[in-house]
């Protein structure tokens, strides 16, 4: 079946089964491989996107349920988002696998000039990092939001 979805400001038609997770539509049909596959169970956050402005784990949303909500992926940040600059400055990444998802979760947290507290960061940043970069992630979010 053909579905029309809006991704990073552009409309796309994809011919897939309706129960195909957005994660695979993004990666396999649209070539947006910045969104990663981790647990496939909504737990790790490697597949995090924004769906209708809400932080969403794309492994758990079928394409047929996306409707006309705008999908935003890590590619939309363009490499020069303040978070990405802060990530480099704070040398956050180790293996890097989780980091696109981390940044997408953080992007919602610092949107519209928000300056999240440590408690707000801890509450929002539920993505898992096997390399344990959590302290540097917090520092980079503080940096990107102009708090340090
Ligand atoms: S792959 Fe989606 S939450 Fe882990
Ligand atoms: S940097 Fe390796 S899993 Fe997070």
PDB file of C-alpha atoms and ligand atoms in Angstrom:
ATOM      1  CA  UNK A   1       0.000   0.000   0.000  1.00  0.00           C
ATOM      2  CA  UNK A   2       1.199   3.515  -0.696  1.00  0.00           C
ATOM      3  CA  UNK A   3       1.561   5.985   2.143  1.00  0.00           C
ATOM      4  CA  UNK A   4       2.333   9.672   1.944  1.00  0.00           C
ATOM      5  CA  UNK A   5       4.520  10.922   4.771  1.00  0.00           C
ATOM      6  CA  UNK A   6       6.184  14.260   5.417  1.00  0.00           C
ATOM      7  CA  UNK A   7       9.809  13.942   6.470  1.00  0.00           C
ATOM      8  CA  UNK A   8      12.131  16.862   7.191  1.00  0.00           C
ATOM      9  CA  UNK A   9       9.873  19.222   5.283  1.00  0.00           C
ATOM     10  CA  UNK A  10       9.424  17.080   2.157  1.00  0.00           C
ATOM     11  CA  UNK A  11       6.515  14.871   1.172  1.00  0.00           C
ATOM     12  CA  UNK A  12       7.358  11.270   0.251  1.00  0.00           C
ATOM     13  CA  UNK A  13       5.322   8.360  -1.092  1.00  0.00           C
ATOM     14  CA  UNK A  14       6.364   4.929   0.120  1.00  0.00           C
ATOM     15  CA  UNK A  15       4.971   1.564  -0.938  1.00  0.00           C
ATOM     16  CA  UNK A  16       5.184  -0.654   2.131  1.00  0.00           C
ATOM     17  CA  UNK A  17       2.999  -2.789   4.380  1.00  0.00           C
ATOM     18  CA  UNK A  18       1.021  -0.573   6.727  1.00  0.00           C
ATOM     19  CA  UNK A  19       2.516  -2.163   9.820  1.00  0.00           C
ATOM     20  CA  UNK A  20       6.073  -1.337   8.768  1.00  0.00           C
ATOM     21  CA  UNK A  21       7.735   0.650  11.566  1.00  0.00           C
ATOM     22  CA  UNK A  22       8.710   4.199  10.679  1.00  0.00           C
ATOM     23  CA  UNK A  23      12.295   3.269  11.574  1.00  0.00           C
ATOM     24  CA  UNK A  24      12.537   0.981   8.557  1.00  0.00           C
ATOM     25  CA  UNK A  25      10.658   3.300   6.225  1.00  0.00           C
ATOM     26  CA  UNK A  26      13.133   6.047   7.085  1.00  0.00           C
ATOM     27  CA  UNK A  27      16.191   3.844   6.747  1.00  0.00           C
ATOM     28  CA  UNK A  28      15.284   1.447   3.929  1.00  0.00           C
ATOM     29  CA  UNK A  29      12.868   3.427   1.803  1.00  0.00           C
ATOM     30  CA  UNK A  30      14.186   6.955   2.261  1.00  0.00           C
ATOM     31  CA  UNK A  31      17.861   6.237   2.987  1.00  0.00           C
ATOM     32  CA  UNK A  32      17.833   8.290   6.183  1.00  0.00           C
ATOM     33  CA  UNK A  33      20.225   6.039   8.061  1.00  0.00           C
ATOM     34  CA  UNK A  34      21.014   8.491  10.851  1.00  0.00           C
ATOM     35  CA  UNK A  35      18.117   6.952  12.773  1.00  0.00           C
ATOM     36  CA  UNK A  36      19.485   3.758  14.303  1.00  0.00           C
ATOM     37  CA  UNK A  37      18.139   0.316  15.100  1.00  0.00           C
ATOM     38  CA  UNK A  38      18.828  -0.876  18.612  1.00  0.00           C
ATOM     39  CA  UNK A  39      16.383  -2.912  20.678  1.00  0.00           C
ATOM     40  CA  UNK A  40      13.266  -2.833  18.470  1.00  0.00           C
ATOM     41  CA  UNK A  41      11.293  -2.693  21.702  1.00  0.00           C
ATOM     42  CA  UNK A  42      10.962   0.991  22.512  1.00  0.00           C
ATOM     43  CA  UNK A  43      13.586   0.781  25.225  1.00  0.00           C
ATOM     44  CA  UNK A  44      16.949   2.080  23.998  1.00  0.00           C
ATOM     45  CA  UNK A  45      16.076   5.262  22.114  1.00  0.00           C
ATOM     46  CA  UNK A  46      18.532   4.714  19.253  1.00  0.00           C
ATOM     47  CA  UNK A  47      15.633   5.172  16.819  1.00  0.00           C
ATOM     48  CA  UNK A  48      14.395   8.487  18.261  1.00  0.00           C
ATOM     49  CA  UNK A  49      12.728  10.953  15.913  1.00  0.00           C
ATOM     50  CA  UNK A  50      10.222  13.759  16.367  1.00  0.00           C
ATOM     51  CA  UNK A  51       6.697  12.909  15.225  1.00  0.00           C
ATOM     52  CA  UNK A  52       4.348  15.843  15.193  1.00  0.00           C
ATOM     53  CA  UNK A  53       6.827  17.675  17.404  1.00  0.00           C
ATOM     54  CA  UNK A  54       6.914  14.919  20.002  1.00  0.00           C
ATOM     55  CA  UNK A  55       9.985  12.823  20.837  1.00  0.00           C
ATOM     56  CA  UNK A  56       9.109   9.369  19.513  1.00  0.00           C
ATOM     57  CA  UNK A  57      10.823   5.979  19.234  1.00  0.00           C
ATOM     58  CA  UNK A  58      10.326   5.159  15.585  1.00  0.00           C
ATOM     59  CA  UNK A  59      10.642   1.386  16.009  1.00  0.00           C
ATOM     60  CA  UNK A  60       7.265   1.416  17.725  1.00  0.00           C
ATOM     61  CA  UNK A  61       5.180   3.461  15.296  1.00  0.00           C
ATOM     62  CA  UNK A  62       3.710   1.852  12.182  1.00  0.00           C
ATOM     63  CA  UNK A  63       3.765   3.952   9.041  1.00  0.00           C
ATOM     64  CA  UNK A  64      -0.033   3.614   8.808  1.00  0.00           C
ATOM     65  CA  UNK A  65      -0.331   5.399  12.157  1.00  0.00           C
ATOM     66  CA  UNK A  66       1.872   8.384  11.305  1.00  0.00           C
ATOM     67  CA  UNK A  67      -0.967  10.181   9.564  1.00  0.00           C
ATOM     68  CA  UNK A  68      -0.109  13.700   8.483  1.00  0.00           C
ATOM     69  CA  UNK A  69       2.165  14.376  11.425  1.00  0.00           C
ATOM     70  CA  UNK A  70       5.513  15.821  10.416  1.00  0.00           C
ATOM     71  CA  UNK A  71       8.475  13.501  10.902  1.00  0.00           C
ATOM     72  CA  UNK A  72      11.831  15.048  11.784  1.00  0.00           C
ATOM     73  CA  UNK A  73      15.038  13.013  11.825  1.00  0.00           C
ATOM     74  CA  UNK A  74      18.622  13.734  12.839  1.00  0.00           C
ATOM     75  CA  UNK A  75      19.390  14.665   9.222  1.00  0.00           C
ATOM     76  CA  UNK A  76      17.215  17.783   9.627  1.00  0.00           C
ATOM     77  CA  UNK A  77      19.618  19.193  12.195  1.00  0.00           C
ATOM     78  CA  UNK A  78      22.124  19.615   9.396  1.00  0.00           C
ATOM     79  CA  UNK A  79      25.321  19.123  11.373  1.00  0.00           C
ATOM     80  CA  UNK A  80      25.444  22.663  12.721  1.00  0.00           C
ATOM     81  CA  UNK A  81      22.703  22.614  15.346  1.00  0.00           C
ATOM     82  CA  UNK A  82      23.942  24.091  18.659  1.00  0.00           C
ATOM     83  CA  UNK A  83      23.591  20.645  20.204  1.00  0.00           C
ATOM     84  CA  UNK A  84      25.836  19.128  17.567  1.00  0.00           C
ATOM     85  CA  UNK A  85      28.441  21.841  18.147  1.00  0.00           C
ATOM     86  CA  UNK A  86      28.247  21.226  21.900  1.00  0.00           C
ATOM     87  CA  UNK A  87      28.501  17.467  21.368  1.00  0.00           C
ATOM     88  CA  UNK A  88      31.781  18.018  19.531  1.00  0.00           C
ATOM     89  CA  UNK A  89      33.073  20.558  22.046  1.00  0.00           C
ATOM     90  CA  UNK A  90      32.343  18.240  24.972  1.00  0.00           C
ATOM     91  CA  UNK A  91      33.649  15.208  23.055  1.00  0.00           C
ATOM     92  CA  UNK A  92      30.487  13.324  23.965  1.00  0.00           C
ATOM     93  CA  UNK A  93      30.547  10.359  21.610  1.00  0.00           C
ATOM     94  CA  UNK A  94      32.400   7.133  22.117  1.00  0.00           C
ATOM     95  CA  UNK A  95      31.183   4.428  19.705  1.00  0.00           C
ATOM     96  CA  UNK A  96      28.533   6.925  18.585  1.00  0.00           C
ATOM     97  CA  UNK A  97      25.764   4.431  17.965  1.00  0.00           C
ATOM     98  CA  UNK A  98      23.266   5.928  20.400  1.00  0.00           C
ATOM     99  CA  UNK A  99      24.127   9.554  19.781  1.00  0.00           C
ATOM    100  CA  UNK A 100      21.706  10.468  16.999  1.00  0.00           C
ATOM    101  CA  UNK A 101      18.880   9.341  19.233  1.00  0.00           C
ATOM    102  CA  UNK A 102      20.357  11.160  22.205  1.00  0.00           C
ATOM    103  CA  UNK A 103      20.584  14.393  20.219  1.00  0.00           C
ATOM    104  CA  UNK A 104      17.013  14.082  18.932  1.00  0.00           C
ATOM    105  CA  UNK A 105      15.739  13.683  22.482  1.00  0.00           C
ATOM    106  CA  UNK A 106      17.876  16.616  23.622  1.00  0.00           C
ATOM    107  CA  UNK A 107      16.707  18.771  20.695  1.00  0.00           C
ATOM    108  CA  UNK A 108      13.176  18.769  22.052  1.00  0.00           C
ATOM    109  CA  UNK A 109      14.493  19.544  25.512  1.00  0.00           C
ATOM    110  CA  UNK A 110      16.332  22.721  24.442  1.00  0.00           C
ATOM    111  CA  UNK A 111      13.788  23.881  21.846  1.00  0.00           C
ATOM    112  CA  UNK A 112      12.518  27.451  22.047  1.00  0.00           C
ATOM    113  CA  UNK A 113      15.384  28.615  24.213  1.00  0.00           C
ATOM    114  CA  UNK A 114      14.625  26.306  27.125  1.00  0.00           C
ATOM    115  CA  UNK A 115      17.325  25.956  29.775  1.00  0.00           C
ATOM    116  CA  UNK A 116      16.699  22.554  31.355  1.00  0.00           C
ATOM    117  CA  UNK A 117      17.819  21.811  34.895  1.00  0.00           C
ATOM    118  CA  UNK A 118      19.782  18.692  35.805  1.00  0.00           C
ATOM    119  CA  UNK A 119      16.547  17.111  37.005  1.00  0.00           C
ATOM    120  CA  UNK A 120      14.768  17.962  33.761  1.00  0.00           C
ATOM    121  CA  UNK A 121      17.654  16.563  31.745  1.00  0.00           C
ATOM    122  CA  UNK A 122      17.671  13.357  33.760  1.00  0.00           C
ATOM    123  CA  UNK A 123      13.906  12.989  33.381  1.00  0.00           C
ATOM    124  CA  UNK A 124      13.926  13.560  29.630  1.00  0.00           C
ATOM    125  CA  UNK A 125      17.117  11.769  28.612  1.00  0.00           C
ATOM    126  CA  UNK A 126      15.992   8.176  28.950  1.00  0.00           C
ATOM    127  CA  UNK A 127      17.984   6.988  25.952  1.00  0.00           C
ATOM    128  CA  UNK A 128      20.473   4.247  26.794  1.00  0.00           C
ATOM    129  CA  UNK A 129      24.202   4.631  26.109  1.00  0.00           C
ATOM    130  CA  UNK A 130      26.218   1.430  26.406  1.00  0.00           C
ATOM    131  CA  UNK A 131      29.389   3.552  26.499  1.00  0.00           C
ATOM    132  CA  UNK A 132      28.193   5.528  29.513  1.00  0.00           C
ATOM    133  CA  UNK A 133      28.465   9.030  28.080  1.00  0.00           C
ATOM    134  CA  UNK A 134      25.700  10.371  30.298  1.00  0.00           C
ATOM    135  CA  UNK A 135      27.746  13.000  32.145  1.00  0.00           C
ATOM    136  CA  UNK A 136      29.078  14.468  28.917  1.00  0.00           C
ATOM    137  CA  UNK A 137      25.591  14.437  27.391  1.00  0.00           C
ATOM    138  CA  UNK A 138      24.350  16.502  30.338  1.00  0.00           C
ATOM    139  CA  UNK A 139      27.272  18.900  29.964  1.00  0.00           C
ATOM    140  CA  UNK A 140      26.625  19.308  26.248  1.00  0.00           C
ATOM    141  CA  UNK A 141      22.944  20.013  26.800  1.00  0.00           C
ATOM    142  CA  UNK A 142      23.889  22.669  29.360  1.00  0.00           C
ATOM    143  CA  UNK A 143      26.346  24.129  26.880  1.00  0.00           C
ATOM    144  CA  UNK A 144      23.920  24.151  23.976  1.00  0.00           C
ATOM    145  CA  UNK A 145      21.263  25.834  26.095  1.00  0.00           C
ATOM    146  CA  UNK A 146      23.665  28.603  27.114  1.00  0.00           C
ATOM    147  CA  UNK A 147      23.985  27.618  30.765  1.00  0.00           C
ATOM    148  CA  UNK A 148      27.748  27.098  30.807  1.00  0.00           C
TER     149      UNK A 148
HETATM  150  S1  LIG B   1      15.354   0.606  18.521  1.00  0.00           S
HETATM  151 FE1  LIG B   1      13.646   1.818  19.055  1.00  0.00          FE
HETATM  152  S2  LIG B   1      13.828   2.139  21.199  1.00  0.00           S
HETATM  153 FE2  LIG B   1      15.449   0.765  20.707  1.00  0.00          FE
HETATM  154  S1  LIG B   2      28.343   6.299  22.558  1.00  0.00           S
HETATM  155 FE1  LIG B   2      28.377   4.115  22.407  1.00  0.00          FE
HETATM  156  S2  LIG B   2      26.349   3.520  22.940  1.00  0.00           S
HETATM  157 FE2  LIG B   2      26.415   5.637  23.334  1.00  0.00          FE
END
